[in-house]
């Protein structure tokens, strides 16, 4: 690759279903590297396999990237100088067939007329002969129906008659193929392990092997960053560049480590969604065929920045102990030298921890917006807002979120943890009441309510000061009443910093709740 070549990376998913979090990580690493080097990040849709196309999948991919803040510089829906960015549309322009024919003319590809039945027979024959990896290659092609075996006039006759064919790459026999991988170093493969990949299918649609190479050439892609599962196909891709005479502009390759299940036993797959008790998709997905719903991180209450932060550290580390990063910080620190070759185990509990950390550093306005949006998704939301008018006080809600987040991992836990901020409790922690309530309680609370009522300053600092003075003046220890007072105001034994809570709820509300609590203990 030319040293002065502009850094250009692409994420090129197939619209065959929802985007797996492993795919999001691939997009993220492409994005981080491109932005780190002042380059471009493209979104390309590789829809060459029309039989597996799933309606809504492309839109899902775009929405997922948008939620994560991974914004392409060009691509599908974003436009750019290389329109169109869908391979099915590019196929209509004849882009891929031109390159396939060029490979045939140079003797590096060939026509294959084999039927599906004949291919099945070939595989069975090789399996019966105990061939370890039955495939269409430099040996088996000699007994098949292709232009390397058939006479030239018969090949032309078949072509003229419109007989279905595919175009296959002619992989040499027993040749060493070397691939320089940014993460793994030099990878050396013998060509006997590589099959004759189909480049152009019978319907004229290119396969991934040809299409991505052609598009990467035409879109000036400098680096191809993709999952480890593509490493076995990389030798064929290197050969295509070589046979097109374009080795000098071949992108640098980086094959990312697999995402593994929490126990480390195998790849974390789309089929694991919800089965293992956590989402494997960024957004909720409703299967258009079965109507089955798979959960998503967004709908589960995860903050996008924390989700991205978590994914970045699956297989990469910055070389220090820091774990919490903004997207800009990830951009500045990212490098492939610090990406591991080994698979990365996904830890759902660690994902929750990342969310909690990002929750704590998010600003209150953002949290308030997320909290209100979550409440509006509830079936009884109209009644909820009518019965709790403080939910319409944005400043109050922001202050509430700032307090309650210390006790939460997710925004969607805020209401269950702190509904008492909006309405008086009707039940009180019986264990605390039975332990803490005594004959002195009524006098303490009557005095406390009177003292709080007489102060103009109902700040957290002043209410705490009055609380302590009241107990001390009565010859009691302030801590003796602290948890019981929390129960009187909130109904529960734990929660955010108590006097911050008191100051936010307000003088009249706190006094009224304490008086009611005292009345029901008599």
Short mmCIF file of C-alpha atoms in Angstrom, two decimals:
data_model
loop_
_atom_site.label_atom_id
_atom_site.label_comp_id
_atom_site.label_asym_id
_atom_site.label_seq_id
_atom_site.Cartn_x
_atom_site.Cartn_y
_atom_site.Cartn_z
CA UNK A 1 0.00 0.00 0.00
CA UNK A 2 1.26 3.47 -0.79
CA UNK A 3 2.50 5.30 2.29
CA UNK A 4 0.59 8.43 1.38
CA UNK A 5 -2.68 6.66 0.64
CA UNK A 6 -5.64 8.18 2.46
CA UNK A 7 -6.96 5.99 5.26
CA UNK A 8 -10.37 4.67 4.19
CA UNK A 9 -12.19 1.84 5.96
CA UNK A 10 -15.59 0.34 5.41
CA UNK A 11 -18.14 -1.66 7.32
CA UNK A 12 -19.95 -3.93 4.90
CA UNK A 13 -22.64 -6.03 6.58
CA UNK A 14 -25.12 -8.31 4.86
CA UNK A 15 -28.84 -7.56 5.41
CA UNK A 16 -29.63 -11.14 6.41
CA UNK A 17 -31.00 -10.32 9.87
CA UNK A 18 -30.25 -8.16 12.90
CA UNK A 19 -26.75 -6.86 13.49
CA UNK A 20 -24.92 -8.96 16.09
CA UNK A 21 -22.86 -7.13 18.72
CA UNK A 22 -19.78 -8.72 17.13
CA UNK A 23 -20.69 -6.85 13.96
CA UNK A 24 -21.10 -3.63 15.92
CA UNK A 25 -17.61 -4.13 17.35
CA UNK A 26 -16.24 -4.64 13.83
CA UNK A 27 -17.90 -1.39 12.72
CA UNK A 28 -16.54 0.37 15.81
CA UNK A 29 -12.94 -0.74 15.26
CA UNK A 30 -13.14 0.35 11.61
CA UNK A 31 -14.55 3.71 12.71
CA UNK A 32 -11.97 4.26 15.48
CA UNK A 33 -9.01 3.55 13.20
CA UNK A 34 -10.36 5.74 10.39
CA UNK A 35 -11.01 8.68 12.72
CA UNK A 36 -7.67 8.21 14.53
CA UNK A 37 -5.87 8.74 11.22
CA UNK A 38 -8.10 11.52 9.87
CA UNK A 39 -9.61 9.17 7.33
CA UNK A 40 -13.03 8.08 6.09
CA UNK A 41 -15.48 5.48 7.35
CA UNK A 42 -17.91 4.01 4.79
CA UNK A 43 -21.06 1.95 5.09
CA UNK A 44 -21.60 -0.55 2.28
CA UNK A 45 -24.38 -3.12 2.09
CA UNK A 46 -23.23 -6.49 0.76
CA UNK A 47 -26.50 -7.99 -0.43
CA UNK A 48 -25.16 -10.37 -3.05
CA UNK A 49 -26.95 -13.32 -1.44
CA UNK A 50 -30.51 -12.37 -2.30
CA UNK A 51 -31.88 -15.71 -1.05
CA UNK A 52 -30.96 -14.72 2.51
CA UNK A 53 -32.16 -11.11 2.31
CA UNK A 54 -34.40 -10.18 5.27
CA UNK A 55 -36.76 -7.19 4.97
CA UNK A 56 -35.95 -4.49 7.48
CA UNK A 57 -32.42 -5.73 8.18
CA UNK A 58 -30.71 -2.89 6.31
CA UNK A 59 -32.73 -0.26 8.18
CA UNK A 60 -31.92 -2.05 11.43
CA UNK A 61 -28.18 -1.91 10.69
CA UNK A 62 -28.32 1.82 9.95
CA UNK A 63 -30.36 2.57 13.08
CA UNK A 64 -27.99 0.49 15.22
CA UNK A 65 -24.93 2.40 14.05
CA UNK A 66 -26.76 5.70 14.56
CA UNK A 67 -27.65 4.75 18.15
CA UNK A 68 -24.02 3.85 18.85
CA UNK A 69 -22.75 7.14 17.44
CA UNK A 70 -20.80 5.34 14.70
CA UNK A 71 -21.60 7.76 11.88
CA UNK A 72 -20.35 6.97 8.33
CA UNK A 73 -18.76 9.67 6.20
CA UNK A 74 -20.28 8.11 3.11
CA UNK A 75 -22.31 5.09 2.14
CA UNK A 76 -25.87 3.79 2.04
CA UNK A 77 -28.27 6.66 2.93
CA UNK A 78 -25.27 8.95 3.48
CA UNK A 79 -24.33 9.36 -0.18
CA UNK A 80 -20.85 9.92 -1.54
CA UNK A 81 -18.74 9.77 -4.70
CA UNK A 82 -19.05 6.01 -5.11
CA UNK A 83 -22.82 5.65 -5.38
CA UNK A 84 -24.48 3.21 -5.26
CA UNK A 85 -23.28 1.52 -2.07
CA UNK A 86 -25.54 -1.54 -2.29
CA UNK A 87 -23.90 -4.37 -4.19
CA UNK A 88 -27.18 -5.49 -5.78
CA UNK A 89 -27.43 -2.04 -7.38
CA UNK A 90 -23.76 -2.02 -8.37
CA UNK A 91 -24.28 -5.38 -10.06
CA UNK A 92 -26.76 -3.72 -12.44
CA UNK A 93 -23.93 -1.46 -13.64
CA UNK A 94 -21.91 -4.48 -14.80
CA UNK A 95 -19.06 -3.64 -12.44
CA UNK A 96 -18.39 -7.16 -11.20
CA UNK A 97 -18.83 -9.15 -14.41
CA UNK A 98 -16.14 -7.01 -16.05
CA UNK A 99 -13.57 -8.10 -13.48
CA UNK A 100 -14.70 -11.74 -13.60
CA UNK A 101 -14.24 -11.78 -17.38
CA UNK A 102 -10.84 -10.14 -16.99
CA UNK A 103 -9.79 -13.05 -14.76
CA UNK A 104 -11.05 -15.56 -17.32
CA UNK A 105 -9.15 -13.84 -20.13
CA UNK A 106 -5.94 -13.90 -18.09
CA UNK A 107 -6.42 -17.62 -17.34
CA UNK A 108 -7.03 -17.14 -13.62
CA UNK A 109 -10.72 -18.01 -13.62
CA UNK A 110 -12.94 -20.40 -15.54
CA UNK A 111 -16.53 -21.27 -16.42
CA UNK A 112 -18.10 -24.15 -14.48
CA UNK A 113 -21.32 -25.72 -15.77
CA UNK A 114 -21.85 -28.26 -12.99
CA UNK A 115 -25.39 -28.74 -11.72
CA UNK A 116 -26.21 -28.82 -8.01
CA UNK A 117 -26.74 -32.58 -8.31
CA UNK A 118 -23.31 -33.04 -9.86
CA UNK A 119 -21.74 -30.98 -7.09
CA UNK A 120 -23.46 -33.14 -4.47
CA UNK A 121 -22.18 -36.28 -6.19
CA UNK A 122 -18.65 -34.85 -6.22
CA UNK A 123 -18.74 -34.17 -2.47
CA UNK A 124 -20.11 -37.65 -1.72
CA UNK A 125 -17.41 -39.18 -3.87
CA UNK A 126 -14.68 -37.29 -2.03
CA UNK A 127 -16.16 -38.14 1.37
CA UNK A 128 -16.24 -41.82 0.41
CA UNK A 129 -12.57 -41.52 -0.54
CA UNK A 130 -11.90 -40.15 2.98
CA UNK A 131 -10.85 -36.72 1.71
CA UNK A 132 -10.57 -34.52 4.81
CA UNK A 133 -12.13 -31.39 3.25
CA UNK A 134 -14.24 -32.22 0.19
CA UNK A 135 -14.14 -29.19 -2.07
CA UNK A 136 -13.99 -27.98 -5.64
CA UNK A 137 -10.26 -27.39 -6.09
CA UNK A 138 -7.21 -27.94 -8.28
CA UNK A 139 -7.61 -31.71 -8.01
CA UNK A 140 -11.37 -32.31 -8.05
CA UNK A 141 -12.02 -29.81 -10.88
CA UNK A 142 -10.27 -32.20 -13.28
CA UNK A 143 -13.29 -34.52 -13.03
CA UNK A 144 -15.96 -31.82 -13.27
CA UNK A 145 -17.75 -29.99 -16.08
CA UNK A 146 -15.82 -26.78 -16.62
CA UNK A 147 -13.90 -24.84 -19.23
CA UNK A 148 -10.57 -26.22 -17.99
CA UNK A 149 -11.68 -29.74 -18.95
CA UNK A 150 -14.17 -29.29 -21.81
CA UNK A 151 -12.99 -28.51 -25.36
CA UNK A 152 -13.08 -24.80 -26.22
CA UNK A 153 -15.74 -25.24 -28.92
CA UNK A 154 -18.04 -27.07 -26.49
CA UNK A 155 -17.56 -24.34 -23.90
CA UNK A 156 -18.54 -21.71 -26.46
CA UNK A 157 -21.51 -23.79 -27.56
CA UNK A 158 -22.76 -24.00 -23.97
CA UNK A 159 -22.30 -20.27 -23.49
CA UNK A 160 -24.11 -19.45 -26.73
CA UNK A 161 -26.99 -21.73 -25.70
CA UNK A 162 -27.40 -19.81 -22.44
CA UNK A 163 -26.57 -22.81 -20.29
CA UNK A 164 -26.28 -21.80 -16.62
CA UNK A 165 -22.72 -21.44 -15.33
CA UNK A 166 -20.70 -19.92 -12.54
CA UNK A 167 -17.27 -18.37 -12.79
CA UNK A 168 -14.71 -19.87 -10.41
CA UNK A 169 -11.29 -18.68 -9.31
CA UNK A 170 -8.51 -20.94 -10.60
CA UNK A 171 -6.45 -21.59 -7.49
CA UNK A 172 -3.00 -23.02 -8.26
CA UNK A 173 -1.90 -26.38 -6.90
CA UNK A 174 0.63 -26.51 -4.05
CA UNK A 175 1.60 -22.86 -3.97
CA UNK A 176 2.45 -20.84 -0.85
CA UNK A 177 0.16 -17.87 -0.25
CA UNK A 178 1.37 -15.24 2.22
CA UNK A 179 -0.89 -12.73 3.94
CA UNK A 180 0.37 -9.89 6.16
CA UNK A 181 -2.26 -9.38 8.86
CA UNK A 182 -1.95 -6.29 11.05
CA UNK A 183 -3.03 -8.21 14.16
CA UNK A 184 -1.62 -11.69 13.48
CA UNK A 185 1.52 -10.96 11.51
CA UNK A 186 2.39 -13.16 8.53
CA UNK A 187 -0.11 -15.93 7.79
CA UNK A 188 1.11 -18.59 5.36
CA UNK A 189 -1.32 -20.97 3.67
CA UNK A 190 -0.73 -23.65 1.05
CA UNK A 191 -3.06 -23.26 -1.94
CA UNK A 192 -4.05 -26.92 -1.64
CA UNK A 193 -6.15 -25.83 1.35
CA UNK A 194 -8.02 -23.21 -0.71
CA UNK A 195 -11.00 -24.13 -2.87
CA UNK A 196 -11.85 -22.61 -6.25
CA UNK A 197 -14.19 -19.91 -4.96
CA UNK A 198 -17.25 -19.03 -7.01
CA UNK A 199 -16.78 -15.44 -8.14
CA UNK A 200 -19.90 -14.93 -10.22
CA UNK A 201 -23.10 -16.93 -9.65
CA UNK A 202 -25.45 -18.25 -12.31
CA UNK A 203 -27.79 -15.26 -11.90
CA UNK A 204 -24.91 -12.88 -12.60
CA UNK A 205 -24.67 -11.81 -8.98
CA UNK A 206 -21.12 -11.74 -7.61
CA UNK A 207 -20.22 -13.62 -4.46
CA UNK A 208 -18.66 -11.85 -1.51
CA UNK A 209 -15.21 -12.99 -2.64
CA UNK A 210 -15.28 -11.02 -5.88
CA UNK A 211 -17.65 -8.21 -4.92
CA UNK A 212 -15.81 -6.97 -1.86
CA UNK A 213 -12.47 -6.99 -3.67
CA UNK A 214 -13.86 -5.02 -6.61
CA UNK A 215 -15.64 -2.54 -4.38
CA UNK A 216 -12.60 -2.08 -2.16
CA UNK A 217 -10.55 -1.33 -5.28
CA UNK A 218 -13.03 1.17 -6.68
CA UNK A 219 -13.68 2.83 -3.30
CA UNK A 220 -9.95 3.19 -2.51
CA UNK A 221 -10.21 1.18 0.70
CA UNK A 222 -6.89 1.20 2.57
CA UNK A 223 -7.66 -1.33 5.33
CA UNK A 224 -10.03 -4.28 5.51
CA UNK A 225 -11.00 -4.98 9.12
CA UNK A 226 -13.31 -7.94 9.62
CA UNK A 227 -13.97 -10.96 11.82
CA UNK A 228 -11.63 -13.90 12.27
CA UNK A 229 -14.11 -16.15 10.45
CA UNK A 230 -12.95 -14.57 7.17
CA UNK A 231 -9.30 -15.51 7.66
CA UNK A 232 -9.62 -18.88 5.83
CA UNK A 233 -10.97 -17.02 2.77
CA UNK A 234 -8.25 -14.37 2.81
CA UNK A 235 -5.78 -16.40 0.65
CA UNK A 236 -8.33 -16.45 -2.20
CA UNK A 237 -8.79 -12.70 -1.86
CA UNK A 238 -5.04 -12.15 -2.03
CA UNK A 239 -4.93 -14.24 -5.22
CA UNK A 240 -7.69 -12.13 -6.80
CA UNK A 241 -5.68 -8.96 -6.22
CA UNK A 242 -2.58 -10.68 -7.59
CA UNK A 243 -4.35 -11.98 -10.71
CA UNK A 244 -5.89 -8.58 -11.39
CA UNK A 245 -2.40 -7.08 -11.23
CA UNK A 246 -3.40 -4.92 -8.26
CA UNK A 247 -1.23 -6.27 -5.45
CA UNK A 248 0.30 -2.84 -4.92
CA UNK A 249 -3.03 -1.29 -3.96
CA UNK A 250 -4.32 -4.26 -1.97
CA UNK A 251 -5.65 -3.04 1.40
CA UNK A 252 -3.98 -4.08 4.62
CA UNK A 253 -5.94 -6.82 6.37
CA UNK A 254 -6.85 -7.13 10.05
CA UNK A 255 -8.88 -10.09 11.29
CA UNK A 256 -10.48 -9.42 14.67
CA UNK A 257 -10.67 -12.07 17.41
CA UNK A 258 -13.97 -13.82 17.99
CA UNK A 259 -16.45 -12.80 20.66
CA UNK A 260 -16.87 -15.83 22.90
CA UNK A 261 -19.69 -16.95 25.18
CA UNK A 262 -19.27 -16.02 28.86
CA UNK A 263 -17.86 -19.47 29.67
CA UNK A 264 -15.38 -19.15 26.79
CA UNK A 265 -16.87 -22.23 25.15
CA UNK A 266 -17.44 -21.23 21.54
CA UNK A 267 -18.41 -18.18 19.55
CA UNK A 268 -21.20 -15.92 20.82
CA UNK A 269 -23.74 -16.28 18.02
CA UNK A 270 -27.02 -14.69 16.99
CA UNK A 271 -28.77 -17.84 18.17
CA UNK A 272 -27.60 -17.14 21.71
CA UNK A 273 -29.84 -14.06 21.87
CA UNK A 274 -31.82 -14.12 25.15
CA UNK A 275 -31.14 -17.88 25.52
CA UNK A 276 -28.20 -17.06 27.78
CA UNK A 277 -30.07 -14.33 29.63
CA UNK A 278 -28.74 -11.23 27.88
CA UNK A 279 -29.15 -9.54 24.48
CA UNK A 280 -26.76 -10.16 21.60
CA UNK A 281 -28.24 -7.37 19.46
CA UNK A 282 -27.85 -3.60 19.92
CA UNK A 283 -31.55 -2.92 19.32
CA UNK A 284 -34.67 -4.99 19.76
CA UNK A 285 -35.42 -7.09 16.67
CA UNK A 286 -38.75 -8.48 15.51
CA UNK A 287 -38.34 -11.30 13.05
CA UNK A 288 -40.56 -10.48 10.05
CA UNK A 289 -41.18 -14.16 9.32
CA UNK A 290 -41.88 -15.55 12.80
CA UNK A 291 -42.78 -12.29 14.63
CA UNK A 292 -40.43 -13.48 17.37
CA UNK A 293 -38.89 -10.61 19.34
CA UNK A 294 -35.24 -10.63 20.41
CA UNK A 295 -34.18 -8.13 23.06
CA UNK A 296 -31.80 -5.25 22.42
CA UNK A 297 -29.40 -3.28 24.59
CA UNK A 298 -31.14 0.01 23.85
CA UNK A 299 -34.54 -1.28 24.96
CA UNK A 300 -32.99 -2.93 28.03
CA UNK A 301 -31.95 0.51 29.20
CA UNK A 302 -28.28 0.56 28.25
CA UNK A 303 -26.69 3.92 27.47
CA UNK A 304 -25.15 3.91 24.01
CA UNK A 305 -21.85 5.39 25.18
CA UNK A 306 -21.44 2.70 27.84
CA UNK A 307 -22.39 -0.02 25.37
CA UNK A 308 -19.75 1.20 22.91
CA UNK A 309 -17.20 1.54 25.72
CA UNK A 310 -17.84 -2.08 26.70
CA UNK A 311 -17.50 -3.37 23.12
CA UNK A 312 -14.23 -1.49 22.57
CA UNK A 313 -12.59 -3.40 25.40
CA UNK A 314 -13.56 -6.79 24.01
CA UNK A 315 -10.29 -7.79 22.39
CA UNK A 316 -8.57 -4.40 22.73
CA UNK A 317 -7.00 -2.58 25.66
CA UNK A 318 -5.31 0.82 25.88
CA UNK A 319 -2.26 -0.52 27.69
CA UNK A 320 -3.21 0.93 31.08
CA UNK A 321 -5.84 0.36 33.76
CA UNK A 322 -8.35 2.88 32.45
CA UNK A 323 -11.71 1.34 31.58
CA UNK A 324 -14.12 4.24 31.11
CA UNK A 325 -13.77 6.16 27.84
CA UNK A 326 -15.72 8.57 25.71
CA UNK A 327 -15.88 7.85 21.99
CA UNK A 328 -13.37 10.65 21.36
CA UNK A 329 -10.97 9.12 23.87
CA UNK A 330 -11.29 5.73 22.18
CA UNK A 331 -10.47 7.35 18.84
CA UNK A 332 -7.32 8.97 20.22
CA UNK A 333 -6.04 5.78 21.88
CA UNK A 334 -7.04 3.04 19.45
CA UNK A 335 -4.49 0.96 17.56
CA UNK A 336 -4.50 -2.54 16.10
CA UNK A 337 -1.20 -3.29 17.84
CA UNK A 338 -3.20 -3.53 21.06
CA UNK A 339 -5.87 -5.85 19.65
CA UNK A 340 -5.54 -9.41 20.94
CA UNK A 341 -5.26 -12.46 18.70
CA UNK A 342 -7.21 -14.56 21.21
CA UNK A 343 -10.98 -14.62 21.47
CA UNK A 344 -12.64 -12.22 23.91
CA UNK A 345 -15.11 -13.62 26.45
CA UNK A 346 -18.30 -11.60 26.74
CA UNK A 347 -19.20 -10.82 30.35
CA UNK A 348 -22.84 -9.70 30.76
CA UNK A 349 -22.22 -8.56 34.35
CA UNK A 350 -19.34 -6.40 33.19
CA UNK A 351 -21.65 -4.91 30.56
CA UNK A 352 -24.00 -3.86 33.37
CA UNK A 353 -21.05 -2.36 35.26
CA UNK A 354 -20.06 -0.30 32.22
CA UNK A 355 -23.61 0.97 31.99
CA UNK A 356 -23.64 1.92 35.65
CA UNK A 357 -20.38 3.84 35.32
CA UNK A 358 -21.66 5.74 32.31
CA UNK A 359 -24.95 6.39 34.10
CA UNK A 360 -23.07 8.10 36.89
CA UNK A 361 -21.18 10.43 34.59
CA UNK A 362 -24.10 11.28 32.30
CA UNK A 363 -25.61 14.73 32.73
CA UNK A 364 -28.97 15.05 34.46
CA UNK A 365 -30.74 16.50 31.41
CA UNK A 366 -29.91 13.39 29.36
CA UNK A 367 -30.97 11.06 32.17
CA UNK A 368 -34.23 12.97 32.69
CA UNK A 369 -35.03 12.68 29.00
CA UNK A 370 -34.31 8.93 29.02
CA UNK A 371 -36.32 8.46 32.23
CA UNK A 372 -39.40 10.24 30.88
CA UNK A 373 -39.14 8.37 27.56
CA UNK A 374 -39.03 5.09 29.47
CA UNK A 375 -42.12 5.98 31.51
CA UNK A 376 -44.00 6.82 28.31
CA UNK A 377 -43.45 3.24 27.13
CA UNK A 378 -45.44 1.90 30.09
CA UNK A 379 -49.03 0.82 29.49
CA UNK A 380 -50.37 2.98 32.35
CA UNK A 381 -48.26 6.04 31.51
CA UNK A 382 -51.22 8.43 31.19
CA UNK A 383 -52.46 7.51 34.67
CA UNK A 384 -48.90 7.60 36.02
CA UNK A 385 -48.33 11.18 34.88
CA UNK A 386 -51.79 12.30 36.05
CA UNK A 387 -51.22 10.91 39.56
CA UNK A 388 -47.66 12.24 39.80
CA UNK A 389 -47.67 15.86 38.58
CA UNK A 390 -44.02 16.32 39.57
CA UNK A 391 -43.14 14.16 36.55
CA UNK A 392 -43.99 17.22 34.46
CA UNK A 393 -41.52 19.41 36.38
CA UNK A 394 -38.34 18.98 34.31
CA UNK A 395 -36.04 20.65 36.84
CA UNK A 396 -37.36 18.41 39.62
CA UNK A 397 -36.96 15.31 37.44
CA UNK A 398 -33.36 16.27 36.56
CA UNK A 399 -32.49 16.65 40.24
CA UNK A 400 -34.20 13.34 41.00
CA UNK A 401 -32.14 11.57 38.31
CA UNK A 402 -28.96 13.10 39.70
CA UNK A 403 -29.70 11.55 43.10
CA UNK A 404 -31.21 8.17 42.23
CA UNK A 405 -28.60 7.15 39.64
CA UNK A 406 -26.13 6.31 42.41
CA UNK A 407 -28.34 3.34 43.30
CA UNK A 408 -29.15 2.18 39.77
CA UNK A 409 -27.53 0.32 36.91
CA UNK A 410 -30.18 1.37 34.38
CA UNK A 411 -32.45 4.34 33.79
CA UNK A 412 -35.42 1.98 33.62
CA UNK A 413 -34.80 1.14 37.31
CA UNK A 414 -35.22 4.78 38.41
CA UNK A 415 -38.98 4.59 38.98
CA UNK A 416 -38.96 1.38 41.00
CA UNK A 417 -36.07 2.70 43.10
CA UNK A 418 -37.43 6.19 43.66
CA UNK A 419 -41.17 6.51 43.05
CA UNK A 420 -41.42 8.01 46.55
CA UNK A 421 -39.85 11.19 45.16
CA UNK A 422 -43.14 11.74 43.32
CA UNK A 423 -45.78 10.27 45.64
CA UNK A 424 -46.01 9.52 49.35
CA UNK A 425 -45.30 5.94 50.41
CA UNK A 426 -48.20 3.83 51.61
CA UNK A 427 -46.06 1.09 53.14
CA UNK A 428 -43.09 1.37 55.50
CA UNK A 429 -40.18 -1.01 56.13
CA UNK A 430 -41.57 -3.10 58.99
CA UNK A 431 -38.17 -4.37 60.13
CA UNK A 432 -36.75 -0.88 60.62
CA UNK A 433 -39.94 0.36 62.31
CA UNK A 434 -39.99 -2.52 64.81
CA UNK A 435 -36.34 -1.98 65.70
CA UNK A 436 -36.16 1.81 65.75
CA UNK A 437 -39.56 3.06 66.91
CA UNK A 438 -39.74 3.73 70.65
CA UNK A 439 -41.49 5.92 73.22
CA UNK A 440 -39.23 8.91 72.46
CA UNK A 441 -40.05 8.91 68.72
CA UNK A 442 -43.23 11.00 68.85
CA UNK A 443 -41.56 13.80 70.82
CA UNK A 444 -38.50 13.77 68.51
CA UNK A 445 -40.58 13.98 65.34
CA UNK A 446 -42.92 16.67 66.68
CA UNK A 447 -39.88 18.77 67.59
CA UNK A 448 -38.11 18.05 64.29
CA UNK A 449 -41.17 19.05 62.25
CA UNK A 450 -41.51 22.26 64.22
CA UNK A 451 -37.83 23.13 63.76
CA UNK A 452 -37.90 22.34 60.02
CA UNK A 453 -41.09 24.36 59.66
CA UNK A 454 -39.42 27.42 61.21
CA UNK A 455 -36.37 27.48 58.93
CA UNK A 456 -36.29 29.47 55.71
CA UNK A 457 -33.24 27.54 54.51
CA UNK A 458 -34.29 24.01 53.60
CA UNK A 459 -31.02 23.05 51.93
CA UNK A 460 -29.44 19.65 52.50
CA UNK A 461 -26.77 21.13 54.76
CA UNK A 462 -29.25 23.13 56.90
CA UNK A 463 -31.82 20.33 57.24
CA UNK A 464 -29.07 17.96 58.40
CA UNK A 465 -27.81 20.54 60.88
CA UNK A 466 -31.31 21.02 62.33
CA UNK A 467 -31.82 17.24 62.46
CA UNK A 468 -28.67 16.79 64.54
CA UNK A 469 -29.41 19.78 66.79
CA UNK A 470 -32.93 18.47 67.48
CA UNK A 471 -31.65 15.07 68.63
CA UNK A 472 -28.79 16.54 70.66
CA UNK A 473 -31.05 19.03 72.43
CA UNK A 474 -33.31 16.14 73.44
CA UNK A 475 -30.34 14.24 74.83
CA UNK A 476 -30.37 11.69 72.02
CA UNK A 477 -27.95 10.50 69.33
CA UNK A 478 -28.83 11.77 65.79
CA UNK A 479 -27.94 8.39 64.22
CA UNK A 480 -30.58 6.80 66.42
CA UNK A 481 -33.27 8.39 64.23
CA UNK A 482 -31.66 8.64 60.82
CA UNK A 483 -32.83 5.36 59.23
CA UNK A 484 -36.29 5.58 60.77
CA UNK A 485 -36.70 9.11 59.40
CA UNK A 486 -35.71 7.85 55.96
CA UNK A 487 -38.40 5.18 56.25
CA UNK A 488 -40.94 7.79 57.38
CA UNK A 489 -40.30 9.91 54.27
CA UNK A 490 -39.56 7.26 51.63
CA UNK A 491 -40.99 4.02 53.00
CA UNK A 492 -37.70 2.16 52.51
CA UNK A 493 -34.50 1.70 54.49
CA UNK A 494 -31.98 2.66 51.80
CA UNK A 495 -31.58 5.18 49.05
CA UNK A 496 -29.55 8.17 47.91
CA UNK A 497 -27.89 10.69 50.25
CA UNK A 498 -30.67 11.35 52.74
CA UNK A 499 -30.56 15.09 53.27
CA UNK A 500 -30.19 15.71 49.54
CA UNK A 501 -33.40 13.70 49.22
CA UNK A 502 -35.07 15.79 51.96
CA UNK A 503 -34.07 19.07 50.33
CA UNK A 504 -35.43 18.02 46.94
CA UNK A 505 -38.73 16.64 48.19
CA UNK A 506 -39.25 19.87 50.09
CA UNK A 507 -40.31 21.15 53.48
CA UNK A 508 -44.08 20.72 53.37
CA UNK A 509 -43.93 17.26 51.80
CA UNK A 510 -41.37 15.97 54.29
CA UNK A 511 -43.25 17.34 57.30
CA UNK A 512 -46.58 15.96 56.08
CA UNK A 513 -45.09 12.52 55.47
CA UNK A 514 -43.47 12.42 58.91
CA UNK A 515 -46.72 13.48 60.62
CA UNK A 516 -48.64 10.76 58.79
CA UNK A 517 -46.01 8.17 59.67
CA UNK A 518 -46.18 9.14 63.38
CA UNK A 519 -49.98 8.99 63.33
CA UNK A 520 -50.10 5.39 62.11
CA UNK A 521 -47.62 4.22 64.75
CA UNK A 522 -49.89 5.36 67.62
#
